[in-house]
Coordinates of C-alpha atoms in Angstrom, one line a residue:
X1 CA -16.7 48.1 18.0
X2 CA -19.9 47.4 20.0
X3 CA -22.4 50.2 21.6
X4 CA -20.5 49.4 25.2
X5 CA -16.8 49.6 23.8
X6 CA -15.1 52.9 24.3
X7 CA -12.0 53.6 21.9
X8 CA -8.8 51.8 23.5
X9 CA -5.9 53.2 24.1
X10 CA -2.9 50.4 24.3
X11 CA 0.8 49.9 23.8
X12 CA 4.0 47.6 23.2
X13 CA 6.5 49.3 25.7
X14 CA 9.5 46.7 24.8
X15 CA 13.4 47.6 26.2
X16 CA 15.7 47.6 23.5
X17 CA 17.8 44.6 24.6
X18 CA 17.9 41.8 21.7
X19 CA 15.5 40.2 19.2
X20 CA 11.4 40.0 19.2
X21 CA 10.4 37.0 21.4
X22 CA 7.6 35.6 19.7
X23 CA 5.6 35.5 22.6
X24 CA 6.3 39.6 22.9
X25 CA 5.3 39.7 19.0
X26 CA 1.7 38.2 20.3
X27 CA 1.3 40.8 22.7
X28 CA 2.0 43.3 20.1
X29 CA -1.0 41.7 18.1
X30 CA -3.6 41.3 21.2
X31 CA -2.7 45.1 22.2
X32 CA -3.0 45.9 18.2
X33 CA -5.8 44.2 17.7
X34 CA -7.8 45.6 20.5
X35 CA -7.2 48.8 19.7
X36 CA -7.9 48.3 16.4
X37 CA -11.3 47.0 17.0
X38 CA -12.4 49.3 19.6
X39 CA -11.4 52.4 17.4
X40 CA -8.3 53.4 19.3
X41 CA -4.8 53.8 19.3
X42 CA -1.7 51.5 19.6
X43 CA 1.4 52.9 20.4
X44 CA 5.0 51.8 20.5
X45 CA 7.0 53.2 23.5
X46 CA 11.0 52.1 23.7
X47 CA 11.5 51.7 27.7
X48 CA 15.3 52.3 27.7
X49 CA 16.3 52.9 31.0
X50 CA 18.2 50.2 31.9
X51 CA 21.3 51.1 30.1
X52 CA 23.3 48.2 31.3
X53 CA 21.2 45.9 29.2
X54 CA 20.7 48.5 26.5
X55 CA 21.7 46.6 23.1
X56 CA 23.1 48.7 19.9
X57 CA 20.5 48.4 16.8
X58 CA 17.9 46.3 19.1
X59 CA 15.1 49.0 18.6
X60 CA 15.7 49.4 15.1
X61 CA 15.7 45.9 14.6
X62 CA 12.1 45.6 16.7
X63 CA 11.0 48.3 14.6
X64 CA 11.6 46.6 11.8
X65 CA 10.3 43.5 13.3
X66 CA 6.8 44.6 13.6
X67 CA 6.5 46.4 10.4
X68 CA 7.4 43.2 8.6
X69 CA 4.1 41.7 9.9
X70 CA 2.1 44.0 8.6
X71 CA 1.5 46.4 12.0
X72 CA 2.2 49.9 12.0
X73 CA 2.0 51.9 15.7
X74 CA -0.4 55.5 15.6
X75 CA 2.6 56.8 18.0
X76 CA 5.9 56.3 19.1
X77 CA 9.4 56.6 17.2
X78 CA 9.4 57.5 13.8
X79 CA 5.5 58.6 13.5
X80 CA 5.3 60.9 16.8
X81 CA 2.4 61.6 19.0
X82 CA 0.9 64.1 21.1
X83 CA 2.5 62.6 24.0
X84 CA 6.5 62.8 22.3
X85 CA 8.8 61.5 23.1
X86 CA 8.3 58.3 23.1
X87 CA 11.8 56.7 24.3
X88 CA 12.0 57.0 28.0
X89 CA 15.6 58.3 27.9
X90 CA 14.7 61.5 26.6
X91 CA 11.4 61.6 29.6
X92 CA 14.1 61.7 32.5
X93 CA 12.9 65.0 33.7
X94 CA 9.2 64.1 34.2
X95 CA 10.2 61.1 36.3
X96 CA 12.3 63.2 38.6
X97 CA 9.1 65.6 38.6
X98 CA 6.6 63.3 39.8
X99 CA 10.0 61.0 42.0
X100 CA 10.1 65.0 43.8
X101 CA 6.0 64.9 44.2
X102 CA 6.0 61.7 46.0
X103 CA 9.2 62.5 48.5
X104 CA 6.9 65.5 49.7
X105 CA 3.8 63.3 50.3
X106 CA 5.8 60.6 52.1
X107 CA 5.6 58.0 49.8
X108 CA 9.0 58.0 48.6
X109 CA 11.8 58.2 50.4
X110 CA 15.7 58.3 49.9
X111 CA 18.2 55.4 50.7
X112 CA 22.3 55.4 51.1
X113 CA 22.8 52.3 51.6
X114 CA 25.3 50.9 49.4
X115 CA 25.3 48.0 47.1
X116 CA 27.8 46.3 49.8
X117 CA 25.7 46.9 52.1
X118 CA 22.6 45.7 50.8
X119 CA 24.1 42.4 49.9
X120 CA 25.2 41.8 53.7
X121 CA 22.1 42.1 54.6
X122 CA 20.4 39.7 52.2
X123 CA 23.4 37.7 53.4
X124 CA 22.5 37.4 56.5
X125 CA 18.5 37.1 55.9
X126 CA 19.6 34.0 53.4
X127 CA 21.4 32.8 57.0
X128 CA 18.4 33.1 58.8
X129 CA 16.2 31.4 56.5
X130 CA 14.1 34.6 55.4
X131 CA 13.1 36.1 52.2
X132 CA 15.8 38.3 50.5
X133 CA 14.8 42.2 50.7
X134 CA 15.5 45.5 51.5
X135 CA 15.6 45.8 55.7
X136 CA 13.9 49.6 55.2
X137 CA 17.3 51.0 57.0
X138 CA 16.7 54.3 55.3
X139 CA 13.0 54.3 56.0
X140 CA 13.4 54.7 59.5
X141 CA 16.1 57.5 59.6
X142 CA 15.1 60.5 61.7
X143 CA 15.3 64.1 60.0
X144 CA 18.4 64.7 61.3
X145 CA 19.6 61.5 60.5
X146 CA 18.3 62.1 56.7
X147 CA 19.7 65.8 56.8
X148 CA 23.3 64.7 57.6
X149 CA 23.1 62.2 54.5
X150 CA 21.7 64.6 52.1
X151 CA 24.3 66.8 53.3
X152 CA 27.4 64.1 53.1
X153 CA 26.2 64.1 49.2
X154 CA 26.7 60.1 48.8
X155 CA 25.0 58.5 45.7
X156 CA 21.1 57.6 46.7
X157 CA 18.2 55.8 45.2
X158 CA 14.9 56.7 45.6
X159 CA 12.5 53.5 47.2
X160 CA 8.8 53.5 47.6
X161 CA 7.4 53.3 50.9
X162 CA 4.6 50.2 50.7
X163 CA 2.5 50.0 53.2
X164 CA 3.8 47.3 56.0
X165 CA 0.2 45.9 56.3
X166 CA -3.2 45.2 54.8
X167 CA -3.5 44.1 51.4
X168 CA -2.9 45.3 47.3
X169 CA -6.0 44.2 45.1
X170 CA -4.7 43.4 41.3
X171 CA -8.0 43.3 39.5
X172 CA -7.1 41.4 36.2
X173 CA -9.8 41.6 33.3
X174 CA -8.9 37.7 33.1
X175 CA -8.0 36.0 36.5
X176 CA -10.4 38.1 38.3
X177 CA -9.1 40.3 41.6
X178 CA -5.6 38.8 42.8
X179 CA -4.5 40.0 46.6
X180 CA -0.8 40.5 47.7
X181 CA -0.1 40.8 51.4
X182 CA 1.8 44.5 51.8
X183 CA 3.7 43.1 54.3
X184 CA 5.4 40.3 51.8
X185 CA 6.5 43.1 49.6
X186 CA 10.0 44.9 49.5
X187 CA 10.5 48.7 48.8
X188 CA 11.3 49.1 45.5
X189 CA 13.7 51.6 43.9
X190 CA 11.7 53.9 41.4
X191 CA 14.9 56.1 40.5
X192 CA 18.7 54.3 40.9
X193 CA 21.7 56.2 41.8
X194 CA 22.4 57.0 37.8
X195 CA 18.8 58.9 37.8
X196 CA 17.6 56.7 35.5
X197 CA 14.0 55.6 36.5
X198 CA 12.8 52.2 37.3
X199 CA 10.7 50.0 35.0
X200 CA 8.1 50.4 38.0
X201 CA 8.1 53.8 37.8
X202 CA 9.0 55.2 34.1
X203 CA 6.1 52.8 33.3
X204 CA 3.3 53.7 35.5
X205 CA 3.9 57.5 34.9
X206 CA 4.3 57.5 30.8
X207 CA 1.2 54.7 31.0
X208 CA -0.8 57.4 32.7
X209 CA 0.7 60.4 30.9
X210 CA -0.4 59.2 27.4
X211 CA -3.9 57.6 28.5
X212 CA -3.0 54.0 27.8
X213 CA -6.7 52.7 29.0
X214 CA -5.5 49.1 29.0
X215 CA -2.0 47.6 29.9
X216 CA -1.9 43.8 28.0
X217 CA 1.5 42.1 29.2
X218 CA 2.8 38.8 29.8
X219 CA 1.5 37.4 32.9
X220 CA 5.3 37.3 34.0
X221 CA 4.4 41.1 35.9
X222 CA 1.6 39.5 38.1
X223 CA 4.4 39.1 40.8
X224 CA 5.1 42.9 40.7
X225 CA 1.8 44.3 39.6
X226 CA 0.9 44.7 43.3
X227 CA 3.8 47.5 43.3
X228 CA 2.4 49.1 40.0
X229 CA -1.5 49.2 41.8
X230 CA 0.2 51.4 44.6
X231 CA 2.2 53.3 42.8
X232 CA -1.3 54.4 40.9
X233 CA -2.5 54.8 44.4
X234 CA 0.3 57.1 45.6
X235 CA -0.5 59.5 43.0
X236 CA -4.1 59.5 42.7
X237 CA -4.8 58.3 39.5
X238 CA -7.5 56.5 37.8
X239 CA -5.6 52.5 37.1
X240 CA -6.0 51.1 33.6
X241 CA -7.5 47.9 32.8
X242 CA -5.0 45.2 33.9
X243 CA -4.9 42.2 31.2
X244 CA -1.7 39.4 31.9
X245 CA -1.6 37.8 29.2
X246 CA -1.0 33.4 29.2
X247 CA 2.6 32.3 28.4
X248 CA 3.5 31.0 25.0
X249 CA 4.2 27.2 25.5
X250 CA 6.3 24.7 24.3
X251 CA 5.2 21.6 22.8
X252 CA 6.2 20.2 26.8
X253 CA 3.9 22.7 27.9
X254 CA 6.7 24.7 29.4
X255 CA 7.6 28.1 29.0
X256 CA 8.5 28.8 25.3
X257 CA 12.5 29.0 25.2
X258 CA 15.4 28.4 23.1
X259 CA 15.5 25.0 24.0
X260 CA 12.4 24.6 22.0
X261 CA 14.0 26.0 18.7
X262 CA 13.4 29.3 17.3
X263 CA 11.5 32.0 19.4
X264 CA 12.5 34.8 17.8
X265 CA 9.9 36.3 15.2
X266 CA 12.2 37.3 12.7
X267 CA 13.7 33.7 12.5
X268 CA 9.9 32.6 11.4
X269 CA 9.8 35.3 9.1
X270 CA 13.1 34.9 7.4
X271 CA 12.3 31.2 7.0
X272 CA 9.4 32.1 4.7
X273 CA 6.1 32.3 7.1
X274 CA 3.8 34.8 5.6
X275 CA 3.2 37.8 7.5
X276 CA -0.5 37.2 7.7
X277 CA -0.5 33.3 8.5
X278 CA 2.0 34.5 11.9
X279 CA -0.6 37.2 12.6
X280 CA -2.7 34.7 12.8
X281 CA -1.9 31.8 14.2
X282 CA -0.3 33.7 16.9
X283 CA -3.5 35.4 17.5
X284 CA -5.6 32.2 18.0
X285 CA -2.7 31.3 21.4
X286 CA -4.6 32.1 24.1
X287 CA -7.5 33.6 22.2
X288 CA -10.1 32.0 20.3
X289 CA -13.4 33.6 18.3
X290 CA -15.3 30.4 18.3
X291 CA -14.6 26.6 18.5
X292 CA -14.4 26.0 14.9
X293 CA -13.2 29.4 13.4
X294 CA -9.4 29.3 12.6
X295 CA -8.3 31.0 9.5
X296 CA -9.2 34.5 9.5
X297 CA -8.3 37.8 7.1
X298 CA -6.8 40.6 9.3
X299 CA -9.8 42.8 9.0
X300 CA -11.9 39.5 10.4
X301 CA -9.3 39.3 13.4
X302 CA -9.8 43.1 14.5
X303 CA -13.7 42.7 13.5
X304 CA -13.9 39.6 16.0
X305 CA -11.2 39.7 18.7
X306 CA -12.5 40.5 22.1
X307 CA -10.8 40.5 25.7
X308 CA -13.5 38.2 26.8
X309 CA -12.5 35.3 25.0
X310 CA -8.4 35.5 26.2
X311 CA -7.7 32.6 28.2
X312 CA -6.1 32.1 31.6
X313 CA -4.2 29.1 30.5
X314 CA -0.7 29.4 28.2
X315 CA -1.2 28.6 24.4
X316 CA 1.1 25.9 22.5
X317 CA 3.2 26.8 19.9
X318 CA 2.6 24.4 17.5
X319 CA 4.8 23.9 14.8
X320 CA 2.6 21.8 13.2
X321 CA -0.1 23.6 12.7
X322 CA 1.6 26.5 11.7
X323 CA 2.9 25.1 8.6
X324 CA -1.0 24.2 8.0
X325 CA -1.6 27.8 8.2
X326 CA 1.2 29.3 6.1
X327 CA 0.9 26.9 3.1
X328 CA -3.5 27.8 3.0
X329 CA -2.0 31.3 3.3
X330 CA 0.4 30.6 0.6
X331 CA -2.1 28.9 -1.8
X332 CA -4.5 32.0 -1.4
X333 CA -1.6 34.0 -3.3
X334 CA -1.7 34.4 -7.3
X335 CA 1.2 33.1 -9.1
X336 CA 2.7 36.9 -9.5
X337 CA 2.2 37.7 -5.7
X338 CA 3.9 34.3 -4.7
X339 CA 6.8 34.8 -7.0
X340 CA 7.2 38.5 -5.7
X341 CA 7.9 36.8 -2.3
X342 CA 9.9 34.2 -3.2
X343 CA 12.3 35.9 -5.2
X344 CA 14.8 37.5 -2.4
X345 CA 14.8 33.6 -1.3
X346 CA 15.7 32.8 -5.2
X347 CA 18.6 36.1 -5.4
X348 CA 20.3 34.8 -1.8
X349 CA 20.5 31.1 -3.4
X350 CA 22.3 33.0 -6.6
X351 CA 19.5 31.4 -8.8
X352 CA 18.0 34.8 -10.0
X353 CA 20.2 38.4 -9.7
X354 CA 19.9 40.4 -6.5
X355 CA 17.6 42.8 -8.9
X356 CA 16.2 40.0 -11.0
X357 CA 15.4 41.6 -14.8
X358 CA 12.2 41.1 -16.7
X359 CA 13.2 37.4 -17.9
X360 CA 13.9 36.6 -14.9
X361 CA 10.9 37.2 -13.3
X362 CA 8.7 35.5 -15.8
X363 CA 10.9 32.2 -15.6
X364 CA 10.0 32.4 -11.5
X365 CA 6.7 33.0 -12.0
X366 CA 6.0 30.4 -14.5
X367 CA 7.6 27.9 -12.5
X368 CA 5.2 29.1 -9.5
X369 CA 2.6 26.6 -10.4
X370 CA 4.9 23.6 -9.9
X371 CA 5.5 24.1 -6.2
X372 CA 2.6 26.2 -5.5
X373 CA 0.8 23.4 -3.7
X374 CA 3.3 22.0 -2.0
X375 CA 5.3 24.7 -0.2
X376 CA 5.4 24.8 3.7
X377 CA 7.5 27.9 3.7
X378 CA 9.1 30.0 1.4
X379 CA 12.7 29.1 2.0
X380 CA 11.8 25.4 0.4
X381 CA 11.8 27.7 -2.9
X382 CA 15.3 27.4 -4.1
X383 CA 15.9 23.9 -3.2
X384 CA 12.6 22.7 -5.4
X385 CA 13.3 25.1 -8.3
X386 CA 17.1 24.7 -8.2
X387 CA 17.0 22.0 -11.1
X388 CA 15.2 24.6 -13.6
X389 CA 18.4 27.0 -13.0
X390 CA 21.1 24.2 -12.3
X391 CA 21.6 21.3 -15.2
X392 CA 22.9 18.0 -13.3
X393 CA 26.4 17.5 -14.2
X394 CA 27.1 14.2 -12.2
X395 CA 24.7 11.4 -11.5
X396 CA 24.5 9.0 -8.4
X397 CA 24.3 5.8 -10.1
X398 CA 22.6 4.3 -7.1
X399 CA 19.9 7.1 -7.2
X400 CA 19.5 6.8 -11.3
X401 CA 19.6 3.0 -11.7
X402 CA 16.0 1.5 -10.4
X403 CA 16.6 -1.1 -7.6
X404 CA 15.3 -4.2 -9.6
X405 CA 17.2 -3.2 -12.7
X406 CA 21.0 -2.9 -13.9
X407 CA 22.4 -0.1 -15.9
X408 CA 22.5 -1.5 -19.1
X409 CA 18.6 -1.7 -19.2
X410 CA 18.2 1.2 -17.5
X411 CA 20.2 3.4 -20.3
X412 CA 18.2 1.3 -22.6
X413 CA 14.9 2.7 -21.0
X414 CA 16.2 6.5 -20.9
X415 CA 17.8 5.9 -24.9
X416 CA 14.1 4.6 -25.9
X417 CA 12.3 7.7 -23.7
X418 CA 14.6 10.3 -25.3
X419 CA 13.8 8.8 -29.0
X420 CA 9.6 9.2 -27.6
X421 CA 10.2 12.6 -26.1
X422 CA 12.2 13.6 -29.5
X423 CA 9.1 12.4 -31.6
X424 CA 6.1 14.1 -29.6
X425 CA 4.0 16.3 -32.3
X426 CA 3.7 18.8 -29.2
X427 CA 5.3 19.8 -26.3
X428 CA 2.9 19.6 -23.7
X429 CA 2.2 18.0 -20.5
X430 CA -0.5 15.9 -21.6
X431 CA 1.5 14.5 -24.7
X432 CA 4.1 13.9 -22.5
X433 CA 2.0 11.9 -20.1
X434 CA 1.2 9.7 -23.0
X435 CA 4.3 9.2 -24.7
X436 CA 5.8 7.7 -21.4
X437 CA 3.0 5.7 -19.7
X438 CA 3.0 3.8 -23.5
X439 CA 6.8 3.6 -23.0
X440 CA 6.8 1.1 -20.3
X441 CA 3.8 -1.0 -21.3
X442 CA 6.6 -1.3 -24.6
X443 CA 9.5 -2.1 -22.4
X444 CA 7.8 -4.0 -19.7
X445 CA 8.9 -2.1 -17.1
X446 CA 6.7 -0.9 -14.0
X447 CA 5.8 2.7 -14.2
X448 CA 7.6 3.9 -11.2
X449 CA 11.1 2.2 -12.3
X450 CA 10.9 4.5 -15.5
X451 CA 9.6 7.2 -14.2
X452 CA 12.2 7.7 -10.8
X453 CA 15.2 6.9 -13.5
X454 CA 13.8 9.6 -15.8
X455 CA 13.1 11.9 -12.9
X456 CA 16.8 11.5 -11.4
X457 CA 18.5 11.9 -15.1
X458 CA 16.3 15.3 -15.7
X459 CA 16.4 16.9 -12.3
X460 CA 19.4 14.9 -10.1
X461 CA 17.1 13.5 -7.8
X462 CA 14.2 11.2 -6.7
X463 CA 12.2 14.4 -5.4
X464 CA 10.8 16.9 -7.8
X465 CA 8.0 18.8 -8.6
X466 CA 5.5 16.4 -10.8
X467 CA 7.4 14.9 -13.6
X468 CA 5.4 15.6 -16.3
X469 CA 5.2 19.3 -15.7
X470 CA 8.6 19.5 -14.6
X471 CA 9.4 18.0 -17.9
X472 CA 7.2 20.6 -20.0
X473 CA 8.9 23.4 -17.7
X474 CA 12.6 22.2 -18.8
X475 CA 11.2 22.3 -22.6
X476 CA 12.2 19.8 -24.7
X477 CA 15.9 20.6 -25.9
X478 CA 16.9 20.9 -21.7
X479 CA 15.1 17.5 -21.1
X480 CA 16.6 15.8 -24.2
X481 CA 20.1 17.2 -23.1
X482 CA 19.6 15.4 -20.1
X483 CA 18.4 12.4 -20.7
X484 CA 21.6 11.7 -23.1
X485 CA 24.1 13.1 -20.6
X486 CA 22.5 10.3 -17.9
X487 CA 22.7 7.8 -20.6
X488 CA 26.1 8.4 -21.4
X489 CA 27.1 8.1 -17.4
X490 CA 25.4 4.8 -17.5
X491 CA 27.0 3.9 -20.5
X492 CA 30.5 4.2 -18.7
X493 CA 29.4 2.1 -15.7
X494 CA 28.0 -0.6 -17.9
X495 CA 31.2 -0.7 -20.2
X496 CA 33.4 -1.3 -16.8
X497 CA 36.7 -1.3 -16.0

């Protein structure tokens, strides 16, 4: 934190309504990360007032969402606060408080008119060409016209009164002041006929309740932030900083969505991206320290990140580079750490048990080294290893048998390579190495014909880990137990019919 920064006060308010976007999962780490850097607090708020979108096991699951990359809130569900509660359902009496506050100034006012009602009227504004809206019916009622409704008890709502003319200055830390004409704006309902509150409203109110000191959100509110400025205005209070935050992109530069594959955050972290290689490559979209600077620790994130340095303009998601970051992140793990996270990918492919014993566990992590270099993602795991757990049973003869050779030479080759492999004073990689590169200067063969056939006899396919240690890993009585069952199915073709 420098001399000028005060501690921050910040927050993820997210409704309860389906999966983490990853875009929302950024804005968790910008509003984290500041706070974090500044000596502040982040808190987690679950805005659930809109029960017609509410979504059973969402907020666990977004709970659970952020905790598996590494971030823990200072308040909110679970933890607690000096502001509790910290799910808007259970607040509904101190937006009715402050709803009954702004009716007696004048800035709130009741409306009857029903949902049929309000649709003939946009109905009839769409006819004439205008923008859809609320025609302010209830807005103009006289007292006695308001009295006589109060008293017919209909369901109401409860609409702000904007002003009908001058302007609402947004003043965004990033785009600088934005202006909204009042007389372009509708009046909003802050509390619906259920008495549930209003995004608008439940927002501004627990926002200034528990001191958030900056509000960082996807630049998707700019349209409505106008409404949020006056709303502050109305009661009084000091605004927050307002940060809108760029969009996540596409690779088309469009809006991220579902048409450009996953965009959920638990899909990248159930596919095997590392907690800390997420955190941050999604912190460098739409933020950078410097022009060079890319891979950064946590602690180096919070040390460095700074509001200043968020850009105006949406951030790619690119796939591409992400994979860079998660296999350097990757190859900074030990060989115990790395097998620790791959073996829950190991138990689901029913290589190692769900509770995988002592032996276990030394098999995965001495097989660690083989596919530490080359991992993208965890989830690759089972596939690369599966040969070490899994003995080939069958052989595809146009896999096993080299393209410039038949299958009488070729179980030649593997009979002569099994008789080498047999011999070898030691078993280790470097012997092994020898034995065969001597092998096909004896047989005449070109080194990648032997090699590919004894690589598809010992693991069942042209793609491996490196032969020679994949060979050493086997041991020898696996790898000799191979190469004669290959032999033998090329012994069966050769015979024929």
């Amino acid at each position: 934190m420098t001399q000028n920064e005060q501690p921050a006060r910040t927050r993820f308010a997210p409704s309860p309504t389906g999966y983490v976007h990853i875009g929302s999962m950024r804005t968790v780490i910008f509003n984290w990360l500041w706070a974090k850097h500044t000596g502040g607090r982040f808190l987690l708020r679950i805005e659930d007032t809109d029960r017609n979108r509410y979504v059973e096991g969402a907020e666990e699951q977004l709970k659970e969402s952020i905790r598996r990359m590494g971030i823990e809130w200072d308040e909110g569900p679970d933890v607690g606060g000096p502001f509790a509660p910290y799910k808007q359902s259970e607040r509904l009496a101190l937006y009715h408080t402050y709803a009954e506050e702004l009716l007696g100034k004048g800035h709130f006012y009741k409306c009857w008119c029903t949902p049929e009602r309000l649709k003939q009227v946009n109905e009839e504004k769409q006819a004439r060409k205008e923008p859809p809206g609320y025609d302010r019916r209830c807005r103009k009622l006289s007292a006695e016209e308001r009295a006589a409704q109060e008293a017919s008890g209909k369901p109401h709502v409860i609409r702000m009164a904007v002003p009908l003319d001058g302007e609402t200055v947004v003043n965004d830390l990033i785009r600088g002041p934005i202006r909204f004409q009042n007389a372009l704006q509708n009046d909003p309902v802050m509390i619906k006929s259920d008495g549930f509150p209003t995004y608008g409203m439940a927002a501004i109110v627990d926002d200034h309740e528990m001191q958030i000191t900056h509000v960082m959100r996807a630049d998707e509110w700019i349209a409505t932030s106008p409404l949020h400025v006056l709303l502050y205005q109305c009661f009084g209070w000091e605004q927050p900083v307002w940060v809108h935050l760029p969009n996540v992109l596409g690779p088309d530069g469009k809006k991220l969505s579902k048409r450009h594959g996953d965009t959920s955050i638990t899909d990248y972290l159930d596919k095997g991206y590392l907690p800390e290689a997420l955190l941050n490559f999604l912190a460098l979209i739409g933020w950078g320290y410097d022009e060079t600077t890319e891979i950064m620790t946590r602690d180096e994130l919070i040390e460095r990140f700074t509001l200043d340095r968020i850009s105006p303009s949406g951030g790619v998601l690119n796939i591409e580079k992400l994979n860079k970051f998660n296999g350097i992140y990757i190859r900074q793990l030990t060989p115990a750490e790395l097998m620790e996270r791959l073996l829950p990918y190991l138990a689901e492919a029913g290589l190692v048990s769900a509770e995988p014993t002592a032996a276990e566990r030394a098999r995965v992590e001495e097989l660690v080294p083989l596919i530490h270099e080359r991992l993208v993602v965890l989830s690759e795991a089972p596939e690369l290893l599966r040969l070490f757990f899994e003995t080939p049973t069958t052989y595809d003869q146009a896999l096993l048998v080299p393209k410039k050779l038949d299958a009488v030479t070729t179980a030649q080759a593997l009979t002569t390579a099994t008789a080498a492999l047999r011999d070898a004073p030691e078993w280790e990689v470097a012997t092994i190495e020898a034995r065969l590169r001597a092998l096909t200067e004896e047989l005449g063969l070109k080194v990648g014909d032997l090699f590919m056939a004894i690589r598809v006899a010992t693991t069942g396919s042209k793609v491996s880990p490196p032969l020679f240690e994949t060979l050493h890993a086997l041991g020898r009585d696996e790898t000799l137990a191979r190469l004669e069952r290959a032999t033998a199915s090329l012994g069966s073709v050769s015979a024929g019919p």
